[in-house]
mmCIF file of C-alpha atoms and ligand atoms in Angstrom:
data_model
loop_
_atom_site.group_PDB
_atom_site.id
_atom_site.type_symbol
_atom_site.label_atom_id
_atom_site.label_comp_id
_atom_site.label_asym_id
_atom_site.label_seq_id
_atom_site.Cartn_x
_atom_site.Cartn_y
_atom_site.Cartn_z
ATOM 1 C CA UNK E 163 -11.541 87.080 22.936
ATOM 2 C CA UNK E 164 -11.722 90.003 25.110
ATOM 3 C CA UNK E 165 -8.618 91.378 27.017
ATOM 4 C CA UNK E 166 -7.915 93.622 29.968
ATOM 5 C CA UNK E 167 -4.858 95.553 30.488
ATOM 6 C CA UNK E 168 -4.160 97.359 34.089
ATOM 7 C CA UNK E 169 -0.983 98.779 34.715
ATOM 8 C CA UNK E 170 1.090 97.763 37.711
ATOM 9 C CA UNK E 171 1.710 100.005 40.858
ATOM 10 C CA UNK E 172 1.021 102.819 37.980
ATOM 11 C CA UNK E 173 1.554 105.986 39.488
ATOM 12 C CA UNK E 174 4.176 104.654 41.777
ATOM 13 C CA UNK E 175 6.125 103.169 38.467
ATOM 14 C CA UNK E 176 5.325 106.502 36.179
ATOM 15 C CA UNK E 177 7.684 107.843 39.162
ATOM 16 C CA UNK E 178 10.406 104.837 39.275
ATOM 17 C CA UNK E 179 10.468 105.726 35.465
ATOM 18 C CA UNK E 180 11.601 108.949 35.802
ATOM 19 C CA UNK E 181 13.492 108.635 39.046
ATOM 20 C CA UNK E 182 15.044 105.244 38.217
ATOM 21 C CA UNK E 183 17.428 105.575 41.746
ATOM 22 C CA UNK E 184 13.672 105.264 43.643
ATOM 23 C CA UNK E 185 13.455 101.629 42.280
ATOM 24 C CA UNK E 186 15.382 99.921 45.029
ATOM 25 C CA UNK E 187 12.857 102.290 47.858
ATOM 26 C CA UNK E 188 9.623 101.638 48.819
ATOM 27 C CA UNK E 189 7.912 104.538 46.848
ATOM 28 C CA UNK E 190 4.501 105.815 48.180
ATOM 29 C CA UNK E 191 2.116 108.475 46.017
ATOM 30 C CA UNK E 192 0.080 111.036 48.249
ATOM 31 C CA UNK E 193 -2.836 112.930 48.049
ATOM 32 C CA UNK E 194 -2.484 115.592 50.117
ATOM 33 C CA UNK E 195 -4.900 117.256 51.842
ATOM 34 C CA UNK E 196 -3.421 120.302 54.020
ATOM 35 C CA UNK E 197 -0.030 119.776 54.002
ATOM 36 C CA UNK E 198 2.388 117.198 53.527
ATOM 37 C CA UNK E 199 1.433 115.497 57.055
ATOM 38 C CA UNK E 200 -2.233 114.919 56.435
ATOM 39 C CA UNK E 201 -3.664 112.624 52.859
ATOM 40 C CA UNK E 202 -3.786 109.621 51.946
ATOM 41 C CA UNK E 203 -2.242 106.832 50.342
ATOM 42 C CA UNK E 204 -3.264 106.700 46.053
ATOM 43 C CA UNK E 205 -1.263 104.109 45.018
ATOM 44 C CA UNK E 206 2.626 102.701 46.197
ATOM 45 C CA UNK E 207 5.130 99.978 44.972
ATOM 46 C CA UNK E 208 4.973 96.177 45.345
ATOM 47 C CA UNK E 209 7.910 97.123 47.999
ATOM 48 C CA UNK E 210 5.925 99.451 50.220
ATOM 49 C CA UNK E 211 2.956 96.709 49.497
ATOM 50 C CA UNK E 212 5.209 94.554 51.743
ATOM 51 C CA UNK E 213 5.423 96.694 54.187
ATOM 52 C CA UNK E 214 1.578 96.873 54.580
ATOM 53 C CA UNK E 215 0.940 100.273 52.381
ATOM 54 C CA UNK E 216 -2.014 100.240 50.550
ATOM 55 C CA UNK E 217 -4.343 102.685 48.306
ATOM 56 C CA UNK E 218 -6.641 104.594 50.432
ATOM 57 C CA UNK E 219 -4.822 104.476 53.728
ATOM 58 C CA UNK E 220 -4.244 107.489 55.627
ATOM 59 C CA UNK E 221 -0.863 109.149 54.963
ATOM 60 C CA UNK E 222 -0.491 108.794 58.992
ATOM 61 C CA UNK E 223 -1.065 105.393 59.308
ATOM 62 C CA UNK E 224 1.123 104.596 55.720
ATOM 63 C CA UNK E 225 4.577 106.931 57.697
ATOM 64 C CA UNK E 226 3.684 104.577 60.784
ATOM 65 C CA UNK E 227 4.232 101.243 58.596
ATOM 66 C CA UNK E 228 7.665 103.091 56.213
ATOM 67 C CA UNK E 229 10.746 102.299 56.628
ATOM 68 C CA UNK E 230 13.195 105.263 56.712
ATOM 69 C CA UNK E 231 14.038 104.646 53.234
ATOM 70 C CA UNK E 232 10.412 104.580 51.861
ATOM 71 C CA UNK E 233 9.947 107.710 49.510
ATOM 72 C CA UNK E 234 6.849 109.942 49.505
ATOM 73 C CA UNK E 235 6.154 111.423 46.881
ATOM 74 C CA UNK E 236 2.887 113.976 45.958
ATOM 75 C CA UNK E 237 1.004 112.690 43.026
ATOM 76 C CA UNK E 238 1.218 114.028 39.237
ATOM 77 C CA UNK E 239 -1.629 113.342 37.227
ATOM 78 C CA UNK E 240 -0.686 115.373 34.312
ATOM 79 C CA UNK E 241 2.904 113.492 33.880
ATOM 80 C CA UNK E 242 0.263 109.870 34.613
ATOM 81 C CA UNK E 243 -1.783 110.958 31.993
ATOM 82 C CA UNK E 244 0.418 111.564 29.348
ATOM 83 C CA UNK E 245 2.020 108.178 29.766
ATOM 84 C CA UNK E 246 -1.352 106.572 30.031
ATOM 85 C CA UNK E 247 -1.612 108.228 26.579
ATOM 86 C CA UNK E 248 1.220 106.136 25.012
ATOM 87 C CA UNK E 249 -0.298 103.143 27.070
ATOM 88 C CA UNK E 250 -3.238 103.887 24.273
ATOM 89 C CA UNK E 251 -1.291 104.134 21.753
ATOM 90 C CA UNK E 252 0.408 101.061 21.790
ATOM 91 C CA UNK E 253 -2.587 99.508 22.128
ATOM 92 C CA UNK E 254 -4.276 101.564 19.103
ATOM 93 C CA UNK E 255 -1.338 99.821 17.208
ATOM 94 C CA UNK E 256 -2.912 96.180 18.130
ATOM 95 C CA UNK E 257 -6.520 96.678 17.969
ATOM 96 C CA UNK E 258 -9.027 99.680 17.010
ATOM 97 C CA UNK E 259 -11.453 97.815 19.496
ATOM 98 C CA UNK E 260 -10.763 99.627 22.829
ATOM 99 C CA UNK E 261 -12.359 100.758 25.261
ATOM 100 C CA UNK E 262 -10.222 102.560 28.111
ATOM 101 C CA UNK E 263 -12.028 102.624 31.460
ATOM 102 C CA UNK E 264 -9.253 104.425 33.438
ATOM 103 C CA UNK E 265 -6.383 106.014 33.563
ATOM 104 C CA UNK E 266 -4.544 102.604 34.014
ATOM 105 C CA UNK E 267 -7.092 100.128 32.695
ATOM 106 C CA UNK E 268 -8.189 99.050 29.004
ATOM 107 C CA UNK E 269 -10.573 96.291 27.277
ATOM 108 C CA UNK E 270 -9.601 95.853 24.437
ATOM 109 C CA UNK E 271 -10.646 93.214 21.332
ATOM 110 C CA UNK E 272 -7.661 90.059 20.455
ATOM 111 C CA UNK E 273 -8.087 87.814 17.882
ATOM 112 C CA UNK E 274 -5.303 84.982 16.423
ATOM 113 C CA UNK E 275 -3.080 83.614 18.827
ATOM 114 C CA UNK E 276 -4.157 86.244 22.103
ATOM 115 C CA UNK E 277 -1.128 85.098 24.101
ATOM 116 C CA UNK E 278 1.565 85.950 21.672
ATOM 117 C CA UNK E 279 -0.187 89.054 20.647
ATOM 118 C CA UNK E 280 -0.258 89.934 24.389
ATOM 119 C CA UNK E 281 3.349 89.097 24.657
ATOM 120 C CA UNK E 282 4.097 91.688 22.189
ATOM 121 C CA UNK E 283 2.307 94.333 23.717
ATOM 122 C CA UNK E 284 3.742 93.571 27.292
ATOM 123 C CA UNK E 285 6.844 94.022 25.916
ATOM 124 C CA UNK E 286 6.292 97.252 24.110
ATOM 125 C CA UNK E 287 4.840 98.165 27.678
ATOM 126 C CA UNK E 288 8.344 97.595 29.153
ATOM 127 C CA UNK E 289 9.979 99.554 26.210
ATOM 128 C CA UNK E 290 8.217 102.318 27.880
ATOM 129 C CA UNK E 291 9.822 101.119 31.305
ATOM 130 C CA UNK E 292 6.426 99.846 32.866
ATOM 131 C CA UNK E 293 4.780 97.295 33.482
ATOM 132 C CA UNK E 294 1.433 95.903 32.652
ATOM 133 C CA UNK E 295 -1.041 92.976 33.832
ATOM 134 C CA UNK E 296 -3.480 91.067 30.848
ATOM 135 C CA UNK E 297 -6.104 89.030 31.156
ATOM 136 C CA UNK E 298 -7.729 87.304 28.114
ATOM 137 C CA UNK E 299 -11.476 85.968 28.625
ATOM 138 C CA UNK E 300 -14.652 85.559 26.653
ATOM 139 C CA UNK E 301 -15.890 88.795 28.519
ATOM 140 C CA UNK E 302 -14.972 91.886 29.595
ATOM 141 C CA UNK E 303 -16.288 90.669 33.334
ATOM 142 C CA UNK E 304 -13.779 87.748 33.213
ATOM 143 C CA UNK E 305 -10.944 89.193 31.182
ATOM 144 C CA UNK E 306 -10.469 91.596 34.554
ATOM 145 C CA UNK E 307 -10.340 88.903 36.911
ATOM 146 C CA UNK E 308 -7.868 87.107 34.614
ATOM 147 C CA UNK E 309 -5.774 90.531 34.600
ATOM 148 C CA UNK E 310 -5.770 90.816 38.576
ATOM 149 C CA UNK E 311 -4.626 87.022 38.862
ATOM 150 C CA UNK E 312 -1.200 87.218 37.932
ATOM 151 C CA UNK E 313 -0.155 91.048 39.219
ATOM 152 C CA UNK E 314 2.276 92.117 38.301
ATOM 153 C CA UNK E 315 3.653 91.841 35.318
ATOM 154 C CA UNK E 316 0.826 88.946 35.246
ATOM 155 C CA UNK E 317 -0.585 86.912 31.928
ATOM 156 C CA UNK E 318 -3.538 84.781 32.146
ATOM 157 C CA UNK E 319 -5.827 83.435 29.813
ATOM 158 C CA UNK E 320 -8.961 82.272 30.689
ATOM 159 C CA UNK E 321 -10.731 79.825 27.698
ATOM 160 C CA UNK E 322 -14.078 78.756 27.443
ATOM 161 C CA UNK E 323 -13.531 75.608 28.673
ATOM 162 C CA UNK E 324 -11.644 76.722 32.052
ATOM 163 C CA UNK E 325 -13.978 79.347 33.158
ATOM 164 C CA UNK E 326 -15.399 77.132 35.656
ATOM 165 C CA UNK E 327 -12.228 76.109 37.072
ATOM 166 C CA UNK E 328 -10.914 79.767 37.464
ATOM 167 C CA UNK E 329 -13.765 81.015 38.839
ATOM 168 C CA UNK E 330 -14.003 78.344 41.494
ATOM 169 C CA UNK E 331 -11.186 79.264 42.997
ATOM 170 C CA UNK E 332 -12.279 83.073 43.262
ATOM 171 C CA UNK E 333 -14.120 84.441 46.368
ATOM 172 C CA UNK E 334 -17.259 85.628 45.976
ATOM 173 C CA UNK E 335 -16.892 88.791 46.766
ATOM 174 C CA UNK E 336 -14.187 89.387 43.921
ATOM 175 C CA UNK E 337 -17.258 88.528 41.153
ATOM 176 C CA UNK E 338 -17.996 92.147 39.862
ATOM 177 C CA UNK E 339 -20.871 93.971 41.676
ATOM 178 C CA UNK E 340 -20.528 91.783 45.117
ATOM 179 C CA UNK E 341 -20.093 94.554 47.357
ATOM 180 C CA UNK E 342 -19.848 93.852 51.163
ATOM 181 C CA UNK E 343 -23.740 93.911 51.546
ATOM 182 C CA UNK E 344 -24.274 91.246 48.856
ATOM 183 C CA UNK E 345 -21.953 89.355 50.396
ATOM 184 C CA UNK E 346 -23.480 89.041 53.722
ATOM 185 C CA UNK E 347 -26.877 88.842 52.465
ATOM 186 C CA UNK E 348 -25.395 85.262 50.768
ATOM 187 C CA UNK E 349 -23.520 84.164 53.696
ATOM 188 C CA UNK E 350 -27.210 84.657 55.749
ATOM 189 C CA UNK E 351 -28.040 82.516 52.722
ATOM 190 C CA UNK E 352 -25.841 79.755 53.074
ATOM 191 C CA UNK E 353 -24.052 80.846 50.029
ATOM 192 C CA UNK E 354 -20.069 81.045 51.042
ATOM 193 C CA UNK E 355 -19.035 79.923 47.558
ATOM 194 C CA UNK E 356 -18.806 80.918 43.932
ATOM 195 C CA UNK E 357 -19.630 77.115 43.572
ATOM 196 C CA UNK E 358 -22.948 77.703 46.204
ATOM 197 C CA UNK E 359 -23.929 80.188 44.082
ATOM 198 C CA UNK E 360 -23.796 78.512 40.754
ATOM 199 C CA UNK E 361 -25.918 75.611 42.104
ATOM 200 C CA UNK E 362 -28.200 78.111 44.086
ATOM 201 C CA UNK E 363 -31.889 77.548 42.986
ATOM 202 C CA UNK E 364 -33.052 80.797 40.985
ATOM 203 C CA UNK E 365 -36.152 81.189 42.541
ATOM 204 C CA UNK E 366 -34.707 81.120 46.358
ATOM 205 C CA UNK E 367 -32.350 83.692 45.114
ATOM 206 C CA UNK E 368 -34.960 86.041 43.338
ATOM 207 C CA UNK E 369 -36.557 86.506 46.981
ATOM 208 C CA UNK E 370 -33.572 87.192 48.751
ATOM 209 C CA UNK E 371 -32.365 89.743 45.951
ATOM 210 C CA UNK E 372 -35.256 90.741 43.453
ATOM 211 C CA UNK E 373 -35.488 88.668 40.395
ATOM 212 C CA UNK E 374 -32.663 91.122 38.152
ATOM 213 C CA UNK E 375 -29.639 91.228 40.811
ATOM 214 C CA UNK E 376 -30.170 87.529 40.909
ATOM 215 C CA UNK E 377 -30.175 86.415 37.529
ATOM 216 C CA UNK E 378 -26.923 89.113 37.520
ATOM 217 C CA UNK E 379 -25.598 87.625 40.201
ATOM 218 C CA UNK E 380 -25.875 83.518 38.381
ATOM 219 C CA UNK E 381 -24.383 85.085 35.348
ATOM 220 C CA UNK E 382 -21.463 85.639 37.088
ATOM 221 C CA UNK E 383 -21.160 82.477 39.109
ATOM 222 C CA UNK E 384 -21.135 80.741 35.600
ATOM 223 C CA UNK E 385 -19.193 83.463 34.128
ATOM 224 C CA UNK E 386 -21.114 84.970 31.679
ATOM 225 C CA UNK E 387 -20.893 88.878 30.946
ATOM 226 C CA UNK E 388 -20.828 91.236 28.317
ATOM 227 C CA UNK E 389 -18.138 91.082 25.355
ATOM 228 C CA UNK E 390 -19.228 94.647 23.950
ATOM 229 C CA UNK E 391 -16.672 97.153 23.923
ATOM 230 C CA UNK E 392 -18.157 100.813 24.640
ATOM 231 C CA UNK E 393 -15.165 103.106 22.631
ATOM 232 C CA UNK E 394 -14.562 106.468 23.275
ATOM 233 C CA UNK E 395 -14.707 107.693 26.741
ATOM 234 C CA UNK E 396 -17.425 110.336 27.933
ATOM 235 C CA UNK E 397 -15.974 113.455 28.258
ATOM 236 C CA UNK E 398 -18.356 115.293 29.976
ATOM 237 C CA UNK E 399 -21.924 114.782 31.152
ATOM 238 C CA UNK E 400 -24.319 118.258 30.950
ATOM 239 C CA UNK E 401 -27.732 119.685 31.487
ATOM 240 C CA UNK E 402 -29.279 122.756 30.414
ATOM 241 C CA UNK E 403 -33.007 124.413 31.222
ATOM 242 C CA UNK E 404 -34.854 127.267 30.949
ATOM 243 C CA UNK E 405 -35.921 129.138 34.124
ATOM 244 C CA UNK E 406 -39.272 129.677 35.180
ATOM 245 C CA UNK E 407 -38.204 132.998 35.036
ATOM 246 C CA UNK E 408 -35.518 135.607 33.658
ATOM 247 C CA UNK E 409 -33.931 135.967 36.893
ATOM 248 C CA UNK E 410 -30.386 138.259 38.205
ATOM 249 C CA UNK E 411 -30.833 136.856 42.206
ATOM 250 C CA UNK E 412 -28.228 134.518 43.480
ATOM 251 C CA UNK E 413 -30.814 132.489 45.664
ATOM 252 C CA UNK E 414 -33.191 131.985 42.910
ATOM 253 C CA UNK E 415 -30.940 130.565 39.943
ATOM 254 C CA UNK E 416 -29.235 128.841 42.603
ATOM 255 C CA UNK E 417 -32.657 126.803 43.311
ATOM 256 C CA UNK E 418 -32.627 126.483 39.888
ATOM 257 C CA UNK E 419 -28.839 125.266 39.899
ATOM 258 C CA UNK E 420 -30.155 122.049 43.226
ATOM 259 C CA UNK E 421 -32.759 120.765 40.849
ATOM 260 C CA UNK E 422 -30.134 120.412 37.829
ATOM 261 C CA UNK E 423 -27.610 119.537 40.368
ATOM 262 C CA UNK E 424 -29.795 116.906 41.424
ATOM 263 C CA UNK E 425 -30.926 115.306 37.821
ATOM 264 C CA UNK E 426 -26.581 115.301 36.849
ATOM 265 C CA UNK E 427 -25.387 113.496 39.906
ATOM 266 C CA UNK E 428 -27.842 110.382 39.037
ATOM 267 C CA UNK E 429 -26.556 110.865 36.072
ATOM 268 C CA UNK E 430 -22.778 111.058 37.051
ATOM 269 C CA UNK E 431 -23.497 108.013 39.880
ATOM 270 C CA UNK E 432 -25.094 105.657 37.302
ATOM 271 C CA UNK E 433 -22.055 105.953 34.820
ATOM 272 C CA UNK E 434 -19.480 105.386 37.703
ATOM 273 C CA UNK E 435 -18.080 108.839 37.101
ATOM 274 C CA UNK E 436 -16.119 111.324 39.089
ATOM 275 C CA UNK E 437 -15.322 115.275 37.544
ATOM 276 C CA UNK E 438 -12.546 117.200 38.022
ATOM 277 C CA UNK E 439 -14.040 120.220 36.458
ATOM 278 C CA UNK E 440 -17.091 121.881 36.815
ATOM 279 C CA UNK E 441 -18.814 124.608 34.856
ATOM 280 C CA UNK E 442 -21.784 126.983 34.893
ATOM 281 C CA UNK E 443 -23.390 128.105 31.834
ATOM 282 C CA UNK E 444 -25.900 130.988 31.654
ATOM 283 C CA UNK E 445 -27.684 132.399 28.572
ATOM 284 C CA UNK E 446 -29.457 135.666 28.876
ATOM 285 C CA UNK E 447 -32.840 136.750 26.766
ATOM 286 C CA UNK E 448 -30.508 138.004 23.851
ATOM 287 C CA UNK E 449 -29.316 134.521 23.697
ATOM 288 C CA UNK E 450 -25.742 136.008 24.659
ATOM 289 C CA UNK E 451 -23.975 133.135 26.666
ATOM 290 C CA UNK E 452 -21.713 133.111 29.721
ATOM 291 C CA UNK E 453 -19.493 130.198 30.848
ATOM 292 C CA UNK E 454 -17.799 130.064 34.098
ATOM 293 C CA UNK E 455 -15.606 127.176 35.084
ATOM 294 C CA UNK E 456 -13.177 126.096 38.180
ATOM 295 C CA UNK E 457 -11.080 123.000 37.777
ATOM 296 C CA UNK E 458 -11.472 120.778 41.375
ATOM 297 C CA UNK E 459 -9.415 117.984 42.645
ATOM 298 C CA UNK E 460 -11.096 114.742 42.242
ATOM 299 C CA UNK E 461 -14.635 115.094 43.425
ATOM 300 C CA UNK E 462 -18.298 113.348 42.807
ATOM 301 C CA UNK E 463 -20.141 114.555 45.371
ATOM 302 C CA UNK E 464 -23.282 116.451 44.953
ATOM 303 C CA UNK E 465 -22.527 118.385 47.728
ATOM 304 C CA UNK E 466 -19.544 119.326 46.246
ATOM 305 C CA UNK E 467 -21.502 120.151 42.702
ATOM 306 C CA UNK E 468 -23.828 122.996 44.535
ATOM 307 C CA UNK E 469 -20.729 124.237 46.742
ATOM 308 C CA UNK E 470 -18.910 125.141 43.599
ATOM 309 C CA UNK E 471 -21.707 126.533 41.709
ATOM 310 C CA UNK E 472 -22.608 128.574 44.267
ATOM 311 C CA UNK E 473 -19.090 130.413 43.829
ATOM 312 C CA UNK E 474 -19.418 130.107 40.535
ATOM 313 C CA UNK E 475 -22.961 131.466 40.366
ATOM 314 C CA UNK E 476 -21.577 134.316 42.455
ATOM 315 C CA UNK E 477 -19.238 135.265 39.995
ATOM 316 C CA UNK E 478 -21.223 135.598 36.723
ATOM 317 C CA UNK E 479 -23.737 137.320 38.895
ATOM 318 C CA UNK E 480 -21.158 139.750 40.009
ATOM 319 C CA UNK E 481 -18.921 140.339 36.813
ATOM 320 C CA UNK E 482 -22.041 140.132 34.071
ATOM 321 C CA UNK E 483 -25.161 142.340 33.999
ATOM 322 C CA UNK E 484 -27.129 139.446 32.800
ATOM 323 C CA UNK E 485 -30.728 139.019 33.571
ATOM 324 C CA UNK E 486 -30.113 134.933 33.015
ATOM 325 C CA UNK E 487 -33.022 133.056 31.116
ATOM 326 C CA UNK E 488 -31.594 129.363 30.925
ATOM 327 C CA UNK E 489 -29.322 127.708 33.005
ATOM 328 C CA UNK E 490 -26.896 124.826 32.819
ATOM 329 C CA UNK E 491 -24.599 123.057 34.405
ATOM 330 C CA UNK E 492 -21.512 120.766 33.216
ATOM 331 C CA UNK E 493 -18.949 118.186 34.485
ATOM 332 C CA UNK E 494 -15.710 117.483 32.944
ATOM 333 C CA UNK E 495 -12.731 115.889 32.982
ATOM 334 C CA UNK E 496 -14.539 112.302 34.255
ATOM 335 C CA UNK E 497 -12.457 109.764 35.904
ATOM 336 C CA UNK E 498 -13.875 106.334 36.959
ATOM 337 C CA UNK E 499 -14.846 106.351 40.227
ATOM 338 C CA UNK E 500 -13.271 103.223 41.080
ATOM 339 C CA UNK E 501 -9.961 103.595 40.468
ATOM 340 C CA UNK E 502 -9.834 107.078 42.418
ATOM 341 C CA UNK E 503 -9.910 107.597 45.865
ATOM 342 C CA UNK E 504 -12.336 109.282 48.077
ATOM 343 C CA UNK E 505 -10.768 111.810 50.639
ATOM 344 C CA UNK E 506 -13.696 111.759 52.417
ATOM 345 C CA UNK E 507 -13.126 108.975 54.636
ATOM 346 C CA UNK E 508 -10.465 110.911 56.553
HETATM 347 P P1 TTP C 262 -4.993 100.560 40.277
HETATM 348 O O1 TTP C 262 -4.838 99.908 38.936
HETATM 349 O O2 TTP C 262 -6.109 100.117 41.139
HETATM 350 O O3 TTP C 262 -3.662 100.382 41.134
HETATM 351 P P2 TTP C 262 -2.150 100.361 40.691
HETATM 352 O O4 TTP C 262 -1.998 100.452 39.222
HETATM 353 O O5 TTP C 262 -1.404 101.393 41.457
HETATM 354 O O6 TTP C 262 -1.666 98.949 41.229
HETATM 355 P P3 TTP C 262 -1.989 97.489 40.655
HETATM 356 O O7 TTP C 262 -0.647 96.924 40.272
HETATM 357 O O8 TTP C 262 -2.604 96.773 41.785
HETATM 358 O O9 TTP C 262 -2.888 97.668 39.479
HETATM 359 O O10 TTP C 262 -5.135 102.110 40.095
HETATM 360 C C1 TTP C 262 -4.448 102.841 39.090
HETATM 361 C C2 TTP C 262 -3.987 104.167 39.638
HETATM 362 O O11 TTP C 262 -5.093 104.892 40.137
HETATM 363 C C3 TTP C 262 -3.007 104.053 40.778
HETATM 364 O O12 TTP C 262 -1.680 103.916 40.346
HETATM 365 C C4 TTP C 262 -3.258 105.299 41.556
HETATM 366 C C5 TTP C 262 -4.704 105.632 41.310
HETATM 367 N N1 TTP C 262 -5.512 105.259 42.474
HETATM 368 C C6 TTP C 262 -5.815 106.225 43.426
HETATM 369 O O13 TTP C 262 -5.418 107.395 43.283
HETATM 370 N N2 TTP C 262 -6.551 105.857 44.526
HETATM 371 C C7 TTP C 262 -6.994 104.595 44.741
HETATM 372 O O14 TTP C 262 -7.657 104.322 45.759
HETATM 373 C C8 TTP C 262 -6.679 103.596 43.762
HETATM 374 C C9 TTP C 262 -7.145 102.175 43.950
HETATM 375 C C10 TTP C 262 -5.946 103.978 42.647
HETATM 376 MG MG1 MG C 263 -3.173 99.226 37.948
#
């Protein structure tokens, strides 16, 4: 059996752990963007949940719904991080088959009797004064849906002979990759229901969808998906090229810099990613090479790639006299673009 751990309220509870006297508050995490007035919500409590908070909201609207006792609080990704490391860990001590896909969030391989096991590890969670959601499935698709079910502090296990069932009572739009789009397009369909779309002739769905989305789409309704566990996290996604020409001019290694700029992001938008670091690498016709890096908050934009070359670009130019043969540039620090929030909307 597959399993999926996600942490509850994480970043909100990393903070309760430290700040224990914030557990009886309604405790809100911000991204800021200016100041302290303007940002948006990342994550808050089950008690500021009540009060209509959510991830992603605007920081105005989330002070609107507070109480006067609900705590704001700016977020701390290093202090996250380091406790998702011992999240790992403990899991490292059940299983060598994991694959983490977030900060929060982990598949991970269970074999024996997966409830106690998960038991165990739920309470070695809590030894760490968090708490965590499992779900235990066939696949990875279903063993998240299992995990959401229960939040927080949730257990579910989902066996071969209960898929059906469970996913029955989901709505379609919580069956991985039905986005809002999809969803319409099967409502215009007639097909309201995880049940429609089970019985949904394939052929009648191949023409509203294309023949792969809809056989992707049945797999789901029936709940089938993939049990294969991709370990070890990309840490960074790069591409290098030589120049038509040895070049020193900003505006011509930066047209160089669009095209590669253009080739990553498909790259970084096809594996889900988002990069808080981005560097520039240049290698002149000695083969000497120059590295220039700037660490970002949360981006994934290639808009936001070229901006920060360009500075970066700027730099080398200025500080090395390098006529520059080949050209490359890097990503790092990924994050799953799910599980972080765009700023853009505000
Ligand atoms: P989630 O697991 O989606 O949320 P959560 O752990 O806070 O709450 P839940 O109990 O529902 O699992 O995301 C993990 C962390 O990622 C979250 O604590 C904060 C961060 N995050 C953002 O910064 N922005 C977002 O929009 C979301 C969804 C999460
Ligand atoms: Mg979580």
């Amino acid at each position: 059996m597959i399993a999926h751990i996600d942490m509850d309220a994480f970043f909100a509870s990393c903070e309760e752990l430290r700040r224990p006297e914030l557990k009886k508050k309604p405790v809100v995490i911000c991204i800021y963007t200016r100041n302290k007035s303007s940002g948006a919500v990342s994550t808050c409590d089950y008690q500021a949940r009540e009060l209509g908070i959510d991830s992603g909201m605007a920081l105005r609207e989330a002070k609107d719904k507070a109480t006067d006792e609900t705590v704001f609080l700016e977020a701390d990704h290093d202090f996250y991080r380091r406790k998702s490391e011992e999240l790992l860990a403990i899991l490292s001590s059940f299983t060598s088959k994991i694959q983490k896909t977030s900060i929060d969030e982990a598949y991970f391989r269970l074999g024996g009797d997966e409830v106690e096991k998960a038991k165990k590890i739920k309470a070695r969670v809590e030894s760490l004064g968090l708490t965590a959601s499992i779900g235990i499935a066939p696949n990875k698709f279903l063993a998240k849906l299992a995990s959401g079910d229960d939040k927080p502090d949730g257990l579910k296990k989902v066996g071969k002979d209960s898929k059906k069932d469970f996913l029955s009572e989901k709505d379609i739009i919580d069956l991985h990759g039905v986005g809002s789009k999809t969803e319409k397009k099967l409502e215009e369909a007639g097909i309201e229901t995880v049940e429609d779309l089970r019985e949904v002739n394939n052929t009648i769905l191949a023409q509203k969808f294309g023949r792969e989305k809809a056989a992707s789409l049945k797999r789901k309704a029936i709940g089938k998906g993939s049990r294969k566990l991709e370990s070890g996290e990309q840490k960074q996604i790069s591409k290098i090229k030589t120049m038509e020409r040895n070049s020193r001019s900003h505006r011509y290694i930066m047209k160089e810099i669009k095209q590669l700029a253009g080739e990553l992001d498909k790259r970084i938008k096809s594996k889900q990613k988002a990069f808080r670091k981005i560097t520039i690498i240049g290698i002149d016709t000695e083969l000497n090479q120059y590295t220039r890096s700037t660490k970002i908050d949360t981006a994934e934009s290639k808009k936001e790639l070229i901006n920060h070359s360009d500075r970066l670009i700027r730099r080398l130019i200025e500080e090395e006299n390098a006529s520059l043969r080949r050209i490359g540039l890097r990503v790092s620090d990924l994050v799953d673009r799910n599980t972080q929030m765009t700023l853009q909307k505000f």
